[in-house]
Every structure is written in C-alpha cells, then in structure tokens.
Amino acid sequence: MNADRLRTVEDWVSHYRYEFGLPVIERGGFVMLPVTAQIGVVQLPVARAEMVRGALQQRCCGGPTLARQIRWSFLAEPDSRPGEQIMAALNRLDVGIPAVGSAVMLPTGLGRWTREGCHWVTPPARDSELPPLSAIITTALAVGAESED
C-alpha cells in the first residue's frame, strides 16, 4: 500500500496493520496503538531519548521510536515489569511506562509534524522484533546515571 495515497484514519489503521503488523485501532478519529501484554511503550524526555536511542542502536537492539515535541515513545516487547525501586528511579528521570489498557496515538502522515503532533524517528518494520522493555529501561537508567556524573 502506497502511504502517499492514504487519506482517512481507516486507511492509516489498515496501513499500520498490514504493513507493520501493529494491532492499531481507530478511536475518536485517531489511530491508537493499545498498550498490551505484547506491546509496551517507554516514554522519555527528548534529550534522554536521543541518548537511549543511540545506545540501543550501537547494541543493535533499537526499535520503533515516535517523537513528540517534549517526549519520545519507544515501542517495546514487555519481557518484565520493573519493581518499585526501579520505577522510583525511572520517575526521578521522568521516564514513563504506560499501563496495559492505555494507548499511544500514531501519526497519520509522513511529514515531520502531523496533525497528531508527532512523527516516526525510527518507523516500525513488518518483520523486525521489538526490543525488550528491560533493555530500554536498563539503557535509560544507565544514560541517566552517566548524565548525572
């Protein structure tokens, strides 16, 4: 499917499902990716997200990354849920992990800033695996510790 021909939210829902295998839904006129037991999200402030993305790419475990003006969202495979101490450390770094049942809005355009106010820094790919949630969290904590030294 040619992305230049996508006009409606329903077109984009079909595109994300067919091209990338993402279980997106239409809600309120937007394309939404539900957070589930199979697809998680880690949200980071932009400066930390750029460092995390670079570190993950060096380890060859980067994945789809969505940019907004002040936060980026990394799609992940939920391999484990962090404990209370890790969550407290992530909160201090302004790193969020949306709960199962929430959703992330995806762009319905290819431009840098769409009507949703976001774009793909690293777009999803059909047959690529999502990085483990634990790898993104570990990297975010390590980058956070390095930047505080």
mmCIF file with all atom_site columns, N, CA, C and O in Angstrom, residues 45-85:
data_model
loop_
_atom_site.group_PDB
_atom_site.id
_atom_site.type_symbol
_atom_site.label_atom_id
_atom_site.label_alt_id
_atom_site.label_comp_id
_atom_site.label_asym_id
_atom_site.label_entity_id
_atom_site.label_seq_id
_atom_site.pdbx_PDB_ins_code
_atom_site.Cartn_x
_atom_site.Cartn_y
_atom_site.Cartn_z
_atom_site.occupancy
_atom_site.B_iso_or_equiv
_atom_site.pdbx_formal_charge
_atom_site.auth_seq_id
_atom_site.auth_comp_id
_atom_site.auth_asym_id
_atom_site.auth_atom_id
_atom_site.pdbx_PDB_model_num
ATOM 1   N N  . PRO A 1 45 ? 11.953 11.928  28.102 1.00 0.00 ? 45 PRO A N  1
ATOM 2   C CA . PRO A 1 45 ? 12.200 13.287  27.617 1.00 0.00 ? 45 PRO A CA 1
ATOM 3   C C  . PRO A 1 45 ? 13.150 13.232  26.415 1.00 0.00 ? 45 PRO A C  1
ATOM 4   O O  . PRO A 1 45 ? 14.006 12.341  26.328 1.00 0.00 ? 45 PRO A O  1
ATOM 5   N N  . VAL A 1 46 ? 13.035 14.191  25.512 1.00 0.00 ? 46 VAL A N  1
ATOM 6   C CA . VAL A 1 46 ? 13.758 14.149  24.241 1.00 0.00 ? 46 VAL A CA 1
ATOM 7   C C  . VAL A 1 46 ? 15.268 13.967  24.402 1.00 0.00 ? 46 VAL A C  1
ATOM 8   O O  . VAL A 1 46 ? 15.860 13.097  23.754 1.00 0.00 ? 46 VAL A O  1
ATOM 9   N N  . ALA A 1 47 ? 15.912 14.755  25.242 1.00 0.00 ? 47 ALA A N  1
ATOM 10  C CA . ALA A 1 47 ? 17.377 14.676  25.365 1.00 0.00 ? 47 ALA A CA 1
ATOM 11  C C  . ALA A 1 47 ? 17.810 13.278  25.803 1.00 0.00 ? 47 ALA A C  1
ATOM 12  O O  . ALA A 1 47 ? 18.736 12.693  25.224 1.00 0.00 ? 47 ALA A O  1
ATOM 13  N N  . ARG A 1 48 ? 17.156 12.713  26.801 1.00 0.00 ? 48 ARG A N  1
ATOM 14  C CA . ARG A 1 48 ? 17.493 11.363  27.259 1.00 0.00 ? 48 ARG A CA 1
ATOM 15  C C  . ARG A 1 48 ? 17.125 10.336  26.184 1.00 0.00 ? 48 ARG A C  1
ATOM 16  O O  . ARG A 1 48 ? 17.852 9.375   25.955 1.00 0.00 ? 48 ARG A O  1
ATOM 17  N N  . ALA A 1 49 ? 16.011 10.541  25.514 1.00 0.00 ? 49 ALA A N  1
ATOM 18  C CA . ALA A 1 49 ? 15.574 9.605   24.467 1.00 0.00 ? 49 ALA A CA 1
ATOM 19  C C  . ALA A 1 49 ? 16.596 9.526   23.339 1.00 0.00 ? 49 ALA A C  1
ATOM 20  O O  . ALA A 1 49 ? 16.867 8.439   22.827 1.00 0.00 ? 49 ALA A O  1
ATOM 21  N N  . GLU A 1 50 ? 17.163 10.657  22.957 1.00 0.00 ? 50 GLU A N  1
ATOM 22  C CA . GLU A 1 50 ? 18.174 10.646  21.892 1.00 0.00 ? 50 GLU A CA 1
ATOM 23  C C  . GLU A 1 50 ? 19.390 9.822   22.319 1.00 0.00 ? 50 GLU A C  1
ATOM 24  O O  . GLU A 1 50 ? 19.939 9.051   21.521 1.00 0.00 ? 50 GLU A O  1
ATOM 25  N N  . MET A 1 51 ? 19.802 9.954   23.574 1.00 0.00 ? 51 MET A N  1
ATOM 26  C CA . MET A 1 51 ? 20.949 9.171   24.065 1.00 0.00 ? 51 MET A CA 1
ATOM 27  C C  . MET A 1 51 ? 20.596 7.683   24.143 1.00 0.00 ? 51 MET A C  1
ATOM 28  O O  . MET A 1 51 ? 21.413 6.833   23.779 1.00 0.00 ? 51 MET A O  1
ATOM 29  N N  . VAL A 1 52 ? 19.400 7.379   24.610 1.00 0.00 ? 52 VAL A N  1
ATOM 30  C CA . VAL A 1 52 ? 18.964 5.983   24.703 1.00 0.00 ? 52 VAL A CA 1
ATOM 31  C C  . VAL A 1 52 ? 18.895 5.367   23.317 1.00 0.00 ? 52 VAL A C  1
ATOM 32  O O  . VAL A 1 52 ? 19.377 4.250   23.097 1.00 0.00 ? 52 VAL A O  1
ATOM 33  N N  . ARG A 1 53 ? 18.336 6.090   22.369 1.00 0.00 ? 53 ARG A N  1
ATOM 34  C CA . ARG A 1 53 ? 18.239 5.577   21.000 1.00 0.00 ? 53 ARG A CA 1
ATOM 35  C C  . ARG A 1 53 ? 19.619 5.270   20.436 1.00 0.00 ? 53 ARG A C  1
ATOM 36  O O  . ARG A 1 53 ? 19.844 4.217   19.844 1.00 0.00 ? 53 ARG A O  1
ATOM 37  N N  . GLY A 1 54 ? 20.569 6.188   20.634 1.00 0.00 ? 54 GLY A N  1
ATOM 38  C CA . GLY A 1 54 ? 21.933 5.961   20.153 1.00 0.00 ? 54 GLY A CA 1
ATOM 39  C C  . GLY A 1 54 ? 22.568 4.741   20.789 1.00 0.00 ? 54 GLY A C  1
ATOM 40  O O  . GLY A 1 54 ? 23.198 3.920   20.107 1.00 0.00 ? 54 GLY A O  1
ATOM 41  N N  . ALA A 1 55 ? 22.402 4.588   22.091 1.00 0.00 ? 55 ALA A N  1
ATOM 42  C CA . ALA A 1 55 ? 22.976 3.445   22.797 1.00 0.00 ? 55 ALA A CA 1
ATOM 43  C C  . ALA A 1 55 ? 22.334 2.138   22.339 1.00 0.00 ? 55 ALA A C  1
ATOM 44  O O  . ALA A 1 55 ? 23.033 1.137   22.146 1.00 0.00 ? 55 ALA A O  1
ATOM 45  N N  . LEU A 1 56 ? 21.023 2.136   22.145 1.00 0.00 ? 56 LEU A N  1
ATOM 46  C CA . LEU A 1 56 ? 20.346 0.926   21.675 1.00 0.00 ? 56 LEU A CA 1
ATOM 47  C C  . LEU A 1 56 ? 20.783 0.561   20.262 1.00 0.00 ? 56 LEU A C  1
ATOM 48  O O  . LEU A 1 56 ? 20.981 -0.623  19.948 1.00 0.00 ? 56 LEU A O  1
ATOM 49  N N  . GLN A 1 57 ? 20.952 1.559   19.410 1.00 0.00 ? 57 GLN A N  1
ATOM 50  C CA . GLN A 1 57 ? 21.387 1.281   18.037 1.00 0.00 ? 57 GLN A CA 1
ATOM 51  C C  . GLN A 1 57 ? 22.798 0.698   18.023 1.00 0.00 ? 57 GLN A C  1
ATOM 52  O O  . GLN A 1 57 ? 23.098 -0.180  17.214 1.00 0.00 ? 57 GLN A O  1
ATOM 53  N N  . GLN A 1 58 ? 23.667 1.166   18.906 1.00 0.00 ? 58 GLN A N  1
ATOM 54  C CA . GLN A 1 58 ? 25.022 0.615   18.981 1.00 0.00 ? 58 GLN A CA 1
ATOM 55  C C  . GLN A 1 58 ? 24.994 -0.855  19.365 1.00 0.00 ? 58 GLN A C  1
ATOM 56  O O  . GLN A 1 58 ? 25.843 -1.628  18.948 1.00 0.00 ? 58 GLN A O  1
ATOM 57  N N  . ARG A 1 59 ? 24.014 -1.242  20.167 1.00 0.00 ? 59 ARG A N  1
ATOM 58  C CA . ARG A 1 59 ? 23.864 -2.642  20.584 1.00 0.00 ? 59 ARG A CA 1
ATOM 59  C C  . ARG A 1 59 ? 22.973 -3.419  19.630 1.00 0.00 ? 59 ARG A C  1
ATOM 60  O O  . ARG A 1 59 ? 22.609 -4.563  19.900 1.00 0.00 ? 59 ARG A O  1
ATOM 61  N N  . CYS A 1 60 ? 22.560 -2.797  18.532 1.00 0.00 ? 60 CYS A N  1
ATOM 62  C CA . CYS A 1 60 ? 21.706 -3.421  17.520 1.00 0.00 ? 60 CYS A CA 1
ATOM 63  C C  . CYS A 1 60 ? 20.380 -3.909  18.092 1.00 0.00 ? 60 CYS A C  1
ATOM 64  O O  . CYS A 1 60 ? 19.866 -4.953  17.697 1.00 0.00 ? 60 CYS A O  1
ATOM 65  N N  . CYS A 1 61 ? 19.828 -3.151  19.032 1.00 0.00 ? 61 CYS A N  1
ATOM 66  C CA . CYS A 1 61 ? 18.519 -3.555  19.554 1.00 0.00 ? 61 CYS A CA 1
ATOM 67  C C  . CYS A 1 61 ? 17.561 -2.365  19.589 1.00 0.00 ? 61 CYS A C  1
ATOM 68  O O  . CYS A 1 61 ? 16.694 -2.285  20.444 1.00 0.00 ? 61 CYS A O  1
ATOM 69  N N  . GLY A 1 62 ? 17.724 -1.464  18.621 1.00 0.00 ? 62 GLY A N  1
ATOM 70  C CA . GLY A 1 62 ? 16.794 -0.345  18.518 1.00 0.00 ? 62 GLY A CA 1
ATOM 71  C C  . GLY A 1 62 ? 15.475 -0.829  17.942 1.00 0.00 ? 62 GLY A C  1
ATOM 72  O O  . GLY A 1 62 ? 15.367 -1.931  17.413 1.00 0.00 ? 62 GLY A O  1
ATOM 73  N N  . GLY A 1 63 ? 14.470 -0.020  18.094 1.00 0.00 ? 63 GLY A N  1
ATOM 74  C CA . GLY A 1 63 ? 13.158 -0.379  17.573 1.00 0.00 ? 63 GLY A CA 1
ATOM 75  C C  . GLY A 1 63 ? 12.395 0.867   17.199 1.00 0.00 ? 63 GLY A C  1
ATOM 76  O O  . GLY A 1 63 ? 12.950 1.969   17.188 1.00 0.00 ? 63 GLY A O  1
ATOM 77  N N  . PRO A 1 64 ? 11.123 0.727   16.900 1.00 0.00 ? 64 PRO A N  1
ATOM 78  C CA . PRO A 1 64 ? 10.307 1.879   16.510 1.00 0.00 ? 64 PRO A CA 1
ATOM 79  C C  . PRO A 1 64 ? 10.289 2.954   17.600 1.00 0.00 ? 64 PRO A C  1
ATOM 80  O O  . PRO A 1 64 ? 10.095 2.648   18.774 1.00 0.00 ? 64 PRO A O  1
ATOM 81  N N  . THR A 1 65 ? 10.509 4.187   17.156 1.00 0.00 ? 65 THR A N  1
ATOM 82  C CA . THR A 1 65 ? 10.554 5.316   18.082 1.00 0.00 ? 65 THR A CA 1
ATOM 83  C C  . THR A 1 65 ? 9.728  6.451   17.509 1.00 0.00 ? 65 THR A C  1
ATOM 84  O O  . THR A 1 65 ? 9.927  6.859   16.372 1.00 0.00 ? 65 THR A O  1
ATOM 85  N N  . LEU A 1 66 ? 8.819  6.952   18.314 1.00 0.00 ? 66 LEU A N  1
ATOM 86  C CA . LEU A 1 66 ? 7.898  8.006   17.924 1.00 0.00 ? 66 LEU A CA 1
ATOM 87  C C  . LEU A 1 66 ? 8.271  9.287   18.660 1.00 0.00 ? 66 LEU A C  1
ATOM 88  O O  . LEU A 1 66 ? 8.458  9.273   19.875 1.00 0.00 ? 66 LEU A O  1
ATOM 89  N N  . ALA A 1 67 ? 8.401  10.392  17.923 1.00 0.00 ? 67 ALA A N  1
ATOM 90  C CA . ALA A 1 67 ? 8.808  11.665  18.526 1.00 0.00 ? 67 ALA A CA 1
ATOM 91  C C  . ALA A 1 67 ? 7.641  12.623  18.661 1.00 0.00 ? 67 ALA A C  1
ATOM 92  O O  . ALA A 1 67 ? 6.845  12.787  17.740 1.00 0.00 ? 67 ALA A O  1
ATOM 93  N N  . ARG A 1 68 ? 7.582  13.239  19.818 1.00 0.00 ? 68 ARG A N  1
ATOM 94  C CA . ARG A 1 68 ? 6.717  14.381  20.070 1.00 0.00 ? 68 ARG A CA 1
ATOM 95  C C  . ARG A 1 68 ? 7.640  15.516  20.491 1.00 0.00 ? 68 ARG A C  1
ATOM 96  O O  . ARG A 1 68 ? 8.827  15.309  20.669 1.00 0.00 ? 68 ARG A O  1
ATOM 97  N N  . GLN A 1 69 ? 7.112  16.703  20.661 1.00 0.00 ? 69 GLN A N  1
ATOM 98  C CA . GLN A 1 69 ? 7.982  17.843  20.934 1.00 0.00 ? 69 GLN A CA 1
ATOM 99  C C  . GLN A 1 69 ? 8.770  17.706  22.223 1.00 0.00 ? 69 GLN A C  1
ATOM 100 O O  . GLN A 1 69 ? 9.914  18.132  22.283 1.00 0.00 ? 69 GLN A O  1
ATOM 101 N N  . ILE A 1 70 ? 8.188  17.134  23.279 1.00 0.00 ? 70 ILE A N  1
ATOM 102 C CA . ILE A 1 70 ? 8.921  17.065  24.545 1.00 0.00 ? 70 ILE A CA 1
ATOM 103 C C  . ILE A 1 70 ? 9.216  15.641  25.009 1.00 0.00 ? 70 ILE A C  1
ATOM 104 O O  . ILE A 1 70 ? 9.994  15.445  25.934 1.00 0.00 ? 70 ILE A O  1
ATOM 105 N N  . ARG A 1 71 ? 8.606  14.640  24.379 1.00 0.00 ? 71 ARG A N  1
ATOM 106 C CA . ARG A 1 71 ? 8.820  13.249  24.776 1.00 0.00 ? 71 ARG A CA 1
ATOM 107 C C  . ARG A 1 71 ? 8.860  12.341  23.550 1.00 0.00 ? 71 ARG A C  1
ATOM 108 O O  . ARG A 1 71 ? 8.206  12.611  22.564 1.00 0.00 ? 71 ARG A O  1
ATOM 109 N N  . TRP A 1 72 ? 9.639  11.291  23.662 1.00 0.00 ? 72 TRP A N  1
ATOM 110 C CA . TRP A 1 72 ? 9.662  10.252  22.645 1.00 0.00 ? 72 TRP A CA 1
ATOM 111 C C  . TRP A 1 72 ? 9.085  8.981   23.248 1.00 0.00 ? 72 TRP A C  1
ATOM 112 O O  . TRP A 1 72 ? 9.212  8.739   24.451 1.00 0.00 ? 72 TRP A O  1
ATOM 113 N N  . SER A 1 73 ? 8.481  8.158   22.403 1.00 0.00 ? 73 SER A N  1
ATOM 114 C CA . SER A 1 73 ? 7.926  6.879   22.825 1.00 0.00 ? 73 SER A CA 1
ATOM 115 C C  . SER A 1 73 ? 8.641  5.760   22.075 1.00 0.00 ? 73 SER A C  1
ATOM 116 O O  . SER A 1 73 ? 8.691  5.764   20.850 1.00 0.00 ? 73 SER A O  1
ATOM 117 N N  . PHE A 1 74 ? 9.196  4.815   22.836 1.00 0.00 ? 74 PHE A N  1
ATOM 118 C CA . PHE A 1 74 ? 9.842  3.632   22.282 1.00 0.00 ? 74 PHE A CA 1
ATOM 119 C C  . PHE A 1 74 ? 8.866  2.467   22.394 1.00 0.00 ? 74 PHE A C  1
ATOM 120 O O  . PHE A 1 74 ? 8.370  2.188   23.488 1.00 0.00 ? 74 PHE A O  1
ATOM 121 N N  . LEU A 1 75 ? 8.596  1.783   21.283 1.00 0.00 ? 75 LEU A N  1
ATOM 122 C CA . LEU A 1 75 ? 7.777  0.574   21.337 1.00 0.00 ? 75 LEU A CA 1
ATOM 123 C C  . LEU A 1 75 ? 8.667  -0.568  21.803 1.00 0.00 ? 75 LEU A C  1
ATOM 124 O O  . LEU A 1 75 ? 9.840  -0.654  21.414 1.00 0.00 ? 75 LEU A O  1
ATOM 125 N N  . ALA A 1 76 ? 8.113  -1.438  22.641 1.00 0.00 ? 76 ALA A N  1
ATOM 126 C CA . ALA A 1 76 ? 8.918  -2.495  23.241 1.00 0.00 ? 76 ALA A CA 1
ATOM 127 C C  . ALA A 1 76 ? 8.103  -3.764  23.427 1.00 0.00 ? 76 ALA A C  1
ATOM 128 O O  . ALA A 1 76 ? 6.874  -3.738  23.469 1.00 0.00 ? 76 ALA A O  1
ATOM 129 N N  . GLU A 1 77 ? 8.829  -4.866  23.586 1.00 0.00 ? 77 GLU A N  1
ATOM 130 C CA . GLU A 1 77 ? 8.220  -6.131  23.962 1.00 0.00 ? 77 GLU A CA 1
ATOM 131 C C  . GLU A 1 77 ? 8.296  -6.241  25.484 1.00 0.00 ? 77 GLU A C  1
ATOM 132 O O  . GLU A 1 77 ? 9.388  -6.234  26.055 1.00 0.00 ? 77 GLU A O  1
ATOM 133 N N  . PRO A 1 78 ? 7.151  -6.293  26.162 1.00 0.00 ? 78 PRO A N  1
ATOM 134 C CA . PRO A 1 78 ? 7.165  -6.348  27.622 1.00 0.00 ? 78 PRO A CA 1
ATOM 135 C C  . PRO A 1 78 ? 7.677  -7.693  28.132 1.00 0.00 ? 78 PRO A C  1
ATOM 136 O O  . PRO A 1 78 ? 6.924  -8.649  28.231 1.00 0.00 ? 78 PRO A O  1
ATOM 137 N N  . ASP A 1 79 ? 8.962  -7.773  28.432 1.00 0.00 ? 79 ASP A N  1
ATOM 138 C CA . ASP A 1 79 ? 9.547  -9.017  28.919 1.00 0.00 ? 79 ASP A CA 1
ATOM 139 C C  . ASP A 1 79 ? 9.508  -9.102  30.444 1.00 0.00 ? 79 ASP A C  1
ATOM 140 O O  . ASP A 1 79 ? 9.602  -10.182 31.008 1.00 0.00 ? 79 ASP A O  1
ATOM 141 N N  . SER A 1 80 ? 9.374  -7.969  31.114 1.00 0.00 ? 80 SER A N  1
ATOM 142 C CA . SER A 1 80 ? 9.254  -7.955  32.570 1.00 0.00 ? 80 SER A CA 1
ATOM 143 C C  . SER A 1 80 ? 8.730  -6.586  32.991 1.00 0.00 ? 80 SER A C  1
ATOM 144 O O  . SER A 1 80 ? 8.790  -5.620  32.230 1.00 0.00 ? 80 SER A O  1
ATOM 145 N N  . ARG A 1 81 ? 8.218  -6.531  34.200 1.00 0.00 ? 81 ARG A N  1
ATOM 146 C CA . ARG A 1 81 ? 7.722  -5.267  34.755 1.00 0.00 ? 81 ARG A CA 1
ATOM 147 C C  . ARG A 1 81 ? 8.686  -4.845  35.854 1.00 0.00 ? 81 ARG A C  1
ATOM 148 O O  . ARG A 1 81 ? 9.005  -5.644  36.741 1.00 0.00 ? 81 ARG A O  1
ATOM 149 N N  . PRO A 1 82 ? 9.186  -3.592  35.794 1.00 0.00 ? 82 PRO A N  1
ATOM 150 C CA . PRO A 1 82 ? 10.146 -3.160  36.818 1.00 0.00 ? 82 PRO A CA 1
ATOM 151 C C  . PRO A 1 82 ? 9.525  -3.114  38.210 1.00 0.00 ? 82 PRO A C  1
ATOM 152 O O  . PRO A 1 82 ? 8.334  -2.822  38.365 1.00 0.00 ? 82 PRO A O  1
ATOM 153 N N  . GLY A 1 83 ? 10.359 -3.384  39.220 1.00 0.00 ? 83 GLY A N  1
ATOM 154 C CA . GLY A 1 83 ? 9.923  -3.325  40.609 1.00 0.00 ? 83 GLY A CA 1
ATOM 155 C C  . GLY A 1 83 ? 9.820  -1.886  41.095 1.00 0.00 ? 83 GLY A C  1
ATOM 156 O O  . GLY A 1 83 ? 10.095 -0.926  40.360 1.00 0.00 ? 83 GLY A O  1
ATOM 157 N N  . GLU A 1 84 ? 9.446  -1.742  42.355 1.00 0.00 ? 84 GLU A N  1
ATOM 158 C CA . GLU A 1 84 ? 9.206  -0.421  42.934 1.00 0.00 ? 84 GLU A CA 1
ATOM 159 C C  . GLU A 1 84 ? 10.451 0.474   42.913 1.00 0.00 ? 84 GLU A C  1
ATOM 160 O O  . GLU A 1 84 ? 10.353 1.667   42.607 1.00 0.00 ? 84 GLU A O  1
ATOM 161 N N  . GLN A 1 85 ? 11.612 -0.078  43.248 1.00 0.00 ? 85 GLN A N  1
ATOM 162 C CA . GLN A 1 85 ? 12.834 0.733   43.273 1.00 0.00 ? 85 GLN A CA 1
ATOM 163 C C  . GLN A 1 85 ? 13.198 1.235   41.880 1.00 0.00 ? 85 GLN A C  1
ATOM 164 O O  . GLN A 1 85 ? 13.586 2.383   41.710 1.00 0.00 ? 85 GLN A O  1
#
